[in-house]
XYZ file of C-alpha atoms in Angstrom:
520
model
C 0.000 0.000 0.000
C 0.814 3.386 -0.950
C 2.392 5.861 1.712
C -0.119 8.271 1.113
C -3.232 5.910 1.499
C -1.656 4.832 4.327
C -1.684 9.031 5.510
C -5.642 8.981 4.175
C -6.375 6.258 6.379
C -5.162 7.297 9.126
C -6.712 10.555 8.947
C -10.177 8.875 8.227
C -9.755 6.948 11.390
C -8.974 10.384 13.544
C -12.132 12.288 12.536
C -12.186 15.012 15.704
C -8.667 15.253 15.463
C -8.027 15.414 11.809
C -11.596 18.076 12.177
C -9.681 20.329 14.858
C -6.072 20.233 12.992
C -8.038 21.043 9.791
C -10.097 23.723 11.763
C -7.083 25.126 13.279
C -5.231 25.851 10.319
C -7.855 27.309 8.507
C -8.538 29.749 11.083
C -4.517 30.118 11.067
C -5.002 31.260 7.503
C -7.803 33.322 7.495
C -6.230 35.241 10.505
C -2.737 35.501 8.170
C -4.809 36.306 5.009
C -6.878 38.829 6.736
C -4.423 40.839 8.961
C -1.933 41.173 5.984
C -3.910 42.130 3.625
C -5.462 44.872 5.858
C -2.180 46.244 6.921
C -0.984 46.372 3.281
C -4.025 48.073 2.407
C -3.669 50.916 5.139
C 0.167 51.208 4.173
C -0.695 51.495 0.287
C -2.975 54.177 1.269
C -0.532 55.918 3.345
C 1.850 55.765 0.643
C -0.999 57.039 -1.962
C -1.540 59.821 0.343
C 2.010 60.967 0.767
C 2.442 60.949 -3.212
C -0.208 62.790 -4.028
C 0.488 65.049 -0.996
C 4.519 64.985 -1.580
C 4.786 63.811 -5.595
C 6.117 60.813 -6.322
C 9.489 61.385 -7.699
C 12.740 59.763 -6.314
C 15.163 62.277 -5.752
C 15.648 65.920 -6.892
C 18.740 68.272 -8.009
C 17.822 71.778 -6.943
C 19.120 74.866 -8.392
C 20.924 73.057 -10.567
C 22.770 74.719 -13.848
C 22.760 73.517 -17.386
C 25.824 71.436 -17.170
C 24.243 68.808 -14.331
C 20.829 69.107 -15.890
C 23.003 67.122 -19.050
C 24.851 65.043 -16.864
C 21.579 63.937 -15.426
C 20.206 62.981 -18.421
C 22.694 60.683 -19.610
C 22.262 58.043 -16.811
C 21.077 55.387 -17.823
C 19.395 54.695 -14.512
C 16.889 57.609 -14.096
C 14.154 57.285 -16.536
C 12.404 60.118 -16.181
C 13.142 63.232 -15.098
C 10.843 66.333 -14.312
C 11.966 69.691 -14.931
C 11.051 73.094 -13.895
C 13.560 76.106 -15.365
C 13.290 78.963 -12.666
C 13.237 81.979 -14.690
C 12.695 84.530 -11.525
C 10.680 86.051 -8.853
C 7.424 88.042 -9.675
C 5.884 90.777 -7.033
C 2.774 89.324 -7.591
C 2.809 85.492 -8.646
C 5.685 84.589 -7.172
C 8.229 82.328 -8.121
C 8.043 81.776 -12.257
C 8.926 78.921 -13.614
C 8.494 76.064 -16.371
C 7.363 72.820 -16.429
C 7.327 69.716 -18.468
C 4.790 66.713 -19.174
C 7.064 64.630 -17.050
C 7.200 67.208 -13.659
C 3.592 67.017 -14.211
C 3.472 63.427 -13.607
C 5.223 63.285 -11.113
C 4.420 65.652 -9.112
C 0.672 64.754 -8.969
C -0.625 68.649 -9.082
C -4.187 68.417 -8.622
C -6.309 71.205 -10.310
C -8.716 73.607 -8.576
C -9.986 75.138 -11.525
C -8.915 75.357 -15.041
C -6.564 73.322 -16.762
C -2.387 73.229 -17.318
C -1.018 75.612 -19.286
C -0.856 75.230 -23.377
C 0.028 78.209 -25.070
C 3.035 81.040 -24.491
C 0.809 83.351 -22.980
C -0.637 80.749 -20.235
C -0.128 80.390 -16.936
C -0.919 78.084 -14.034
C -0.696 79.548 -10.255
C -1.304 78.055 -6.988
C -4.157 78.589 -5.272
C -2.471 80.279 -2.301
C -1.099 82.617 -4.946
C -3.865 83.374 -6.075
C -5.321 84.712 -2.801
C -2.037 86.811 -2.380
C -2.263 88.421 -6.295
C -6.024 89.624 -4.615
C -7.399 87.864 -7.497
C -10.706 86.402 -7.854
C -10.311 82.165 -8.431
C -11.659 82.143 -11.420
C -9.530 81.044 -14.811
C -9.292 83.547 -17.789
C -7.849 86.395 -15.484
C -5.376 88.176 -17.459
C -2.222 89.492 -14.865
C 0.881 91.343 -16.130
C 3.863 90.020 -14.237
C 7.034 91.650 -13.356
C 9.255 89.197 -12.735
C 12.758 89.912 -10.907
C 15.220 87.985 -12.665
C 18.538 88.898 -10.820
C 19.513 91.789 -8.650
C 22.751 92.212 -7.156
C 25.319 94.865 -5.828
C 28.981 94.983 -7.329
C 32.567 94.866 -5.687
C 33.453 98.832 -5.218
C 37.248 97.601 -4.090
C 38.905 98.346 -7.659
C 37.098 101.229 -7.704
C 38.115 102.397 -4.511
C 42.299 101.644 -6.020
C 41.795 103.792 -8.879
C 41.128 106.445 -6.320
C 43.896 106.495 -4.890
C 45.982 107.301 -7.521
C 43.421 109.388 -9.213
C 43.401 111.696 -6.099
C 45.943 113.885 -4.148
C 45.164 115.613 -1.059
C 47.513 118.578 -1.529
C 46.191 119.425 -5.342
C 42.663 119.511 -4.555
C 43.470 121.675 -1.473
C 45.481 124.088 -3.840
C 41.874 124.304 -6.235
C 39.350 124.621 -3.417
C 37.681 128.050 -4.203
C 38.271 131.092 -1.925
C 34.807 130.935 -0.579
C 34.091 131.814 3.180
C 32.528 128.068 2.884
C 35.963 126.993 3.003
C 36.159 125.817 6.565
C 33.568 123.221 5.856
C 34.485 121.969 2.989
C 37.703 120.971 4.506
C 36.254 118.441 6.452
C 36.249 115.963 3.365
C 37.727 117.021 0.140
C 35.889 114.420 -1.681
C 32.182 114.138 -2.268
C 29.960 111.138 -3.424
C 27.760 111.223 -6.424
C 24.700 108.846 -6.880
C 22.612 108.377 -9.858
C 20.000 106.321 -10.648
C 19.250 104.618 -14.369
C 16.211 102.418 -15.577
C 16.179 101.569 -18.819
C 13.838 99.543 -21.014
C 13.267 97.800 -23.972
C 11.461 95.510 -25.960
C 12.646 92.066 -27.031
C 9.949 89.946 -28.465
C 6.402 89.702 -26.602
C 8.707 90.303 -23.257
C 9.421 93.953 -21.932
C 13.008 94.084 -20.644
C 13.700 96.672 -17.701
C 17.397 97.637 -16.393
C 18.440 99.335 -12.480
C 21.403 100.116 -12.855
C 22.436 102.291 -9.688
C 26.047 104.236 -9.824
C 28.581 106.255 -7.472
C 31.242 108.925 -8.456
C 33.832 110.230 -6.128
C 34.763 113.831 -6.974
C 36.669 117.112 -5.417
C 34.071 118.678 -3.514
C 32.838 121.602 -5.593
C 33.226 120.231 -8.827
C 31.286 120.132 -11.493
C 29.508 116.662 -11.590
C 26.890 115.442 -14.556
C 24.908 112.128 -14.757
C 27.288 111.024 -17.820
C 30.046 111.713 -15.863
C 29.071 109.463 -12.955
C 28.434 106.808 -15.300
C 31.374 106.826 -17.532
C 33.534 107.514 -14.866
C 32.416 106.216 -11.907
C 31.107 102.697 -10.923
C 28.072 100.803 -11.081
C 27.124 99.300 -7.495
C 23.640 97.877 -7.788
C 22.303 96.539 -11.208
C 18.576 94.682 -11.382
C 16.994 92.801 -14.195
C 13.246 92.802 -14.639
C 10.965 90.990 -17.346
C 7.524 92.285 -17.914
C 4.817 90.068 -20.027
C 0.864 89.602 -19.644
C -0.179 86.340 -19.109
C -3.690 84.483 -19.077
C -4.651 82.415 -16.255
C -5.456 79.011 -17.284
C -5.578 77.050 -14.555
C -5.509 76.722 -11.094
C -3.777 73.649 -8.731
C -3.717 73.233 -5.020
C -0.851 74.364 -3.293
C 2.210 71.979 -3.164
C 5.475 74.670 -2.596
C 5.191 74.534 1.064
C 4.910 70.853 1.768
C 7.339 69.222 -0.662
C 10.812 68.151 0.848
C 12.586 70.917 -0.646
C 13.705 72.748 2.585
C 15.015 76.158 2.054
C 14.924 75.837 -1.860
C 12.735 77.630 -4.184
C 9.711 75.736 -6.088
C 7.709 77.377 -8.629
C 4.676 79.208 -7.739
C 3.338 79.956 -10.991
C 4.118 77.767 -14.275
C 4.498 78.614 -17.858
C 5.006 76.443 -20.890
C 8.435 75.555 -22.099
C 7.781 77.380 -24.946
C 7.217 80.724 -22.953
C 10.268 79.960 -20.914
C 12.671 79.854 -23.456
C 11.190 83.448 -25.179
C 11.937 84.873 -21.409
C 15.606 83.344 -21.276
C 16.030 84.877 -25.025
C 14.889 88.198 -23.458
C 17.871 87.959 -21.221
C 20.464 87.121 -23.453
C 19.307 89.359 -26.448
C 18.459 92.590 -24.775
C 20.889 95.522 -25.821
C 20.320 97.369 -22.756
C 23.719 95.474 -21.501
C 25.548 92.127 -21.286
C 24.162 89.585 -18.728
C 26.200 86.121 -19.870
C 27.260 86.113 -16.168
C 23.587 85.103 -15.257
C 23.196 81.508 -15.197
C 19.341 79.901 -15.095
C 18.994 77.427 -12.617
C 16.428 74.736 -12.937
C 14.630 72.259 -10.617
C 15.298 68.718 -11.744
C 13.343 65.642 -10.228
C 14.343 62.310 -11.202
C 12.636 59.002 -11.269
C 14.176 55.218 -11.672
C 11.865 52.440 -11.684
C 15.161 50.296 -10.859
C 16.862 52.090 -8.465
C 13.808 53.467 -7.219
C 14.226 55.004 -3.543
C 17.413 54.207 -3.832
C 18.120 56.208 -6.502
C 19.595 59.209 -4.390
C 21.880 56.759 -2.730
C 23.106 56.008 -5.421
C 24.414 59.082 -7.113
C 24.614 61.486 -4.018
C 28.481 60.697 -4.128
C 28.659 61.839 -7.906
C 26.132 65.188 -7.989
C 27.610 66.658 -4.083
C 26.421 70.472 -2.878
C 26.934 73.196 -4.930
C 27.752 76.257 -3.318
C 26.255 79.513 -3.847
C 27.907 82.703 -4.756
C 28.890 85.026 -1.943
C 25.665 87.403 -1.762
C 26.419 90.795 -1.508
C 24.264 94.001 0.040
C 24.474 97.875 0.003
C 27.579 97.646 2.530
C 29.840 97.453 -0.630
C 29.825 101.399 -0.360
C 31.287 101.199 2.787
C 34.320 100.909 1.242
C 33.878 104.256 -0.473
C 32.665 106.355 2.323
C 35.747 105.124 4.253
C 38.152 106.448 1.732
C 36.020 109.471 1.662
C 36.577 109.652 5.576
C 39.654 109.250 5.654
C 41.420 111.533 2.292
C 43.981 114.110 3.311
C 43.752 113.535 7.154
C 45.771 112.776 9.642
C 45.137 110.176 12.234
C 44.792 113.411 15.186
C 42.087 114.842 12.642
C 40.303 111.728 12.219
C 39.745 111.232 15.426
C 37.711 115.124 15.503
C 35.964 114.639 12.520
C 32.601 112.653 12.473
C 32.551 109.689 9.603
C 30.963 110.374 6.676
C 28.482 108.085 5.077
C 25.075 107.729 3.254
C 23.880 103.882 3.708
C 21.126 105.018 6.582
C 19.745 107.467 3.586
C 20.187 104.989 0.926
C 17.050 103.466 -0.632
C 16.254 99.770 0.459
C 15.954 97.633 -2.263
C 13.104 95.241 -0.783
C 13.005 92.128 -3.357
C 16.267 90.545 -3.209
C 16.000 87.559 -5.197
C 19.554 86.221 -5.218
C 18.502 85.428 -1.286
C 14.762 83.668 -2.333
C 16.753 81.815 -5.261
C 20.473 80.647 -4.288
C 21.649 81.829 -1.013
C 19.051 80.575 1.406
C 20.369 77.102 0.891
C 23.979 78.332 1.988
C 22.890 79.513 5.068
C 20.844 76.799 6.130
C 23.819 74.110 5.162
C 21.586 72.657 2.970
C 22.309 69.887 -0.017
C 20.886 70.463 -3.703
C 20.579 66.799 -4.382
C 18.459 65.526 -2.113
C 16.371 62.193 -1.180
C 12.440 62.649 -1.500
C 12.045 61.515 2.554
C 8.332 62.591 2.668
C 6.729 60.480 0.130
C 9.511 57.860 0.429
C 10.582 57.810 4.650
C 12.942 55.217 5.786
C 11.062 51.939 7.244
C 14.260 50.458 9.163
C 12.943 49.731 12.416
C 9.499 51.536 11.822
C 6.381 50.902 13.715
C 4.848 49.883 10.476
C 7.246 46.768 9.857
C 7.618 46.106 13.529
C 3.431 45.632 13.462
C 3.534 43.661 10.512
C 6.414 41.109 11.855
C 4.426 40.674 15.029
C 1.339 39.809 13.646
C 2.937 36.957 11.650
C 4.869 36.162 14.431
C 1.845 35.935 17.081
C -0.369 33.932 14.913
C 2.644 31.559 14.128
C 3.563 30.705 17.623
C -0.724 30.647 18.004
C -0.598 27.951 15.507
C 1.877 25.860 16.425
C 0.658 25.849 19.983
C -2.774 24.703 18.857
C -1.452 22.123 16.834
C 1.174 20.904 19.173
C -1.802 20.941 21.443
C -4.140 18.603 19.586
C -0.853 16.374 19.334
C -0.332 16.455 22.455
C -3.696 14.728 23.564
C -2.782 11.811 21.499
C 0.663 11.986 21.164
C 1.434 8.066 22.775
C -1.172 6.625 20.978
C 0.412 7.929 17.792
C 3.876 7.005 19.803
C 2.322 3.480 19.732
C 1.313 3.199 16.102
C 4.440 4.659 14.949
C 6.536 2.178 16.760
C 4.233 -1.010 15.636
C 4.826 0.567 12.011
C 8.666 0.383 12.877
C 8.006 -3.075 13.853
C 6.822 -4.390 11.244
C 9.945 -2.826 9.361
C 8.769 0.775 8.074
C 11.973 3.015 8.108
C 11.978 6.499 9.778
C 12.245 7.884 6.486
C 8.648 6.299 5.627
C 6.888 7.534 9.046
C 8.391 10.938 7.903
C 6.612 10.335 4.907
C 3.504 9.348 6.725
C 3.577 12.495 8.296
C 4.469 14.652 5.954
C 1.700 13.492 3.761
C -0.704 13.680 6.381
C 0.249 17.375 7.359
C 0.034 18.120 3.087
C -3.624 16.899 3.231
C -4.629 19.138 6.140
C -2.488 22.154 5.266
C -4.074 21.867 1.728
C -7.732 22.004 3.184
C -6.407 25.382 4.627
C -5.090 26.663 2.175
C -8.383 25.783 -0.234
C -10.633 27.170 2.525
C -8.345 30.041 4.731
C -7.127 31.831 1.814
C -10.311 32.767 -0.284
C -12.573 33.457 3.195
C -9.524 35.783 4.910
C -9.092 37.873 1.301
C -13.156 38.316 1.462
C -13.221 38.851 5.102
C -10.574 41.357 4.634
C -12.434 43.214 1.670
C -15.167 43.309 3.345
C -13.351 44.447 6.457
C -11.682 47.524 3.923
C -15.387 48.404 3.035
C -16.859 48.385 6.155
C -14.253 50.697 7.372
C -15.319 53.005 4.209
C -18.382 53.012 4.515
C -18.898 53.261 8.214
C -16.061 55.531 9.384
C -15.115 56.965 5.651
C -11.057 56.243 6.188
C -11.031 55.998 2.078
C -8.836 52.772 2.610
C -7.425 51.316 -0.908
C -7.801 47.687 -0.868
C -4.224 46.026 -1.699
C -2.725 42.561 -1.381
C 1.119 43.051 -1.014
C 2.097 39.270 -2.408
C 5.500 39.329 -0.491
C 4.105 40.277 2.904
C 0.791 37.697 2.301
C 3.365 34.789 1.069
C 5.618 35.751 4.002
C 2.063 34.244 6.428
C 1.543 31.768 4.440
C 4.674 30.061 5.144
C 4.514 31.066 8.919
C 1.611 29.559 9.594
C 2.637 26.539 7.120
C 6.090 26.373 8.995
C 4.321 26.771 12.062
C 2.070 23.369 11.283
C 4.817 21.077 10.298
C 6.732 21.959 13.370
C 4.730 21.078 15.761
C 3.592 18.260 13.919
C 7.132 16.599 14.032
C 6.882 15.914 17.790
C 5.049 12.308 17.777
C 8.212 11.404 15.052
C 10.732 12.415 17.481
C 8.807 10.999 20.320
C 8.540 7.892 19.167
């Protein structure tokens, strides 16, 4: 007779206890089937949540230039990559920049009203934006932006050299005029001379507007013109502005302030790629002076559906921090006023004579972008390439994965207990059987094989019956929870974590079912 007969027939002639084993692991099961599947479900929603919240790219390179934007797109790993050129800062829309069909994906923007940009002349704003512009939220509103593409003060230290030997404290003294002013003006022999330039032109559809703010140092009386201060003097302060009218086409919930980008700047307001590059053009084409320095940054987010989270790990070594130019503010003209104070007098005199100096009277220039756009990040330490942690946290030794390995872990030793249990209760009649089987010359091998078939026949009753009642129980579980307290749980069967149970509770069985073999 066949092994396995001989494992039917055994179990036909243990009804109850072949009942309760079968029993027992089919509860096993549906308790496996049920509390995985439910605790992948809630964790798929969580991570749903957090990528429609957070987007659902891998990593990001912020501020980057155009040489790591190419770099970046010749790996071979990232396979998508989502770009937004930052062409500036507007007073009223804030930060302006483009997008592609890719940053759209991944960054899940959900529309309020409207839809994505299409044409030049379109734009999309956040909603929060909105509210600031004092805009109604409504699509088909027509704004004129000014958008702030650079402004920055100049190094006055050359200046300051030529000075020097420009200037001689015993000539001008000899061509002060005999005024009875005289005493006064000997207090400083130089004077400073501001002016202040806009000019404007157009380039295109785009209106391009220059500050350009200068200082002259000259004898005090002489004869000073604006031409002269700018051929002659120095520029200290210099401002780019682009002016264009835009239609509203759309309007998307406000991401900026809850993406992991901390410290960097993320578009408010997005044009086409099309209406981006016409804006860069204006830049580079305008007559009104030479800005090659200026270098547009863009906001790259990368993908990899084979490195996936991992992706940043992966390449942080090869794309490290870039550092930010050294920011500087109106204090340049210190440097000038302190030459001023100090021409043509002696250290006994200097110490009489109160310093001279116009920053306190100095316009404040109140939209510094160069601080919203680059130098933020230096202050705060921060990294351009960075990990997405919101939509993609570290697990290792979370509270989700501890949950989930305890619940497999409680129902295994659960299992085993029970089944060890039922054993137990006839565990030396089985002792006696076995050994009247060895007898009569079966091999341990063969008992093994007894067993083994025996535990196969029960384990696949189970499996037939636990599995399908535990994935309804669970679904219906899921809907209740909808329906009843409105959670909006997804339902989702993660295979690896279900499979994991399955063999748990299948390990679980044949252990404690190989006590009568090593008792006997």
């Amino acid at each position: 007779m066949k092994l396995s007969e001989i494992a039917k027939r055994g179990l036909r002639g243990r009804k109850k206890d072949t009942w309760l084993l079968k029993t027992v692991v089919t509860l096993a099961f549906i308790f496996i089937i049920t509390s995985t599947i439910f605790h992948s479900s809630i964790e798929n929603t969580k991570l749903k949540q957090r990528l429609d919240l957070y987007g659902k790219w891998h990593a990001a390179y912020l501020q980057g230039d155009d040489e790591v934007l190419n770099r970046l797109r010749k790996e071979e790993a990232i396979d998508s990559i989502g770009l937004s050129t930052i062409i500036g800062k507007s007073t009223n829309a804030g930060i302006v920049g483009t997008f592609n069909e890719e940053l759209l994906d991944m960054g899940n923007f959900k529309l309020y009203a409207g839809r994505f940009p299409q044409s030049k002349g379109e734009i999309m704003v956040e909603l929060n934006q909105i509210s600031n512009m004092g805009l109604e939220l409504e699509v088909g509103q027509k704004v004129k932006l000014e958008i702030v593409v650079f402004e920055r003060y100049l190094d006055l230290k050359d200046y300051v050299e030529a000075l020097k030997d420009r200037y001689h404290a015993d000539t001008i003294r000899e061509n002060l005029p005999d005024t009875p002013y005289l005493p006064s003006y000997t207090n400083n022999l130089l004077k400073d001379n501001l002016y202040h330039s806009v000019s404007f032109e157009n380039v295109g559809d785009v209106l391009v507007v220059t500050t350009d703010d200068y200082i002259h140092v000259t004898p005090i009386a002489s004869y000073i013109s604006p031409e002269m201060i700018m051929e002659e003097g120095a520029m200290y302060y210099n401002k780019l502005v682009l002016k264009k009218e835009f239609t509203i086409s759309g309007i998307i919930y406000s991401y900026s302030d809850k993406w992991d980008c901390n410290g960097f700047p993320l578009a408010n307001s997005f044009i086409t790629e099309e209406a981006g590059k016409e804006l860069i053009n204006a830049i580079y084409n305008t007559s009104l002076g030479d800005y090659s320095f200026h270098r547009i940054k863009h906001n790259i987010f990368l993908s990899s559906n084979s490195l996936k989270d991992g992706l940043y790990s992966h390449f942080k070594t090869k794309y490290p921090h870039m550092e930010g130019e050294e920011r500087k503010d109106k204090r340049v003209l210190e440097d000038v006023y302190n030459f001023i104070h100090k021409f043509g007098k002696t250290e006994e005199e200097l110490e009489k004579t109160p310093k001279a100096g116009r920053l306190d009277d100095l316009y404040r220039h109140e939209n510094n972008l160069e601080e919203d756009l680059s130098h933020i990040k230096v202050e705060q330490n921060l990294s351009n390439f960075r990990r997405n942690n919101f939509s993609y946290p570290e697990f290792t030794g979370s509270t989700e994965n501890i949950l989930a390995i305890t619940i497999i872990a409680v129902i295994f030793i659960a299992t085993a207990l029970a089944v060890f249990q039922i054993f137990l209760t006839q565990i030396r009649r089985r002792a006696r059987k076995l050994a009247l089987l060895k007898s009569i010359g079966a091999t341990n091998w063969q008992l093994i094989k007894i067993l083994l078939y025996e535990g196969i026949y029960i384990l696949r009753s189970g499996i037939i019956m636990g599995i399908p009642i535990g994935v309804a129980l669970a679904f219906l579980l899921v809907l209740s929870m909808n329906t009843f307290r409105a959670r909006g749980i997804q339902f989702h069967i993660n295979p690896w974590l279900m499979g994991l149970g399955i063999v748990a509770v299948s390990l679980a069985f044949f252990v404690a079912m190989a006590f009568p073999v090593i008792y006997a």
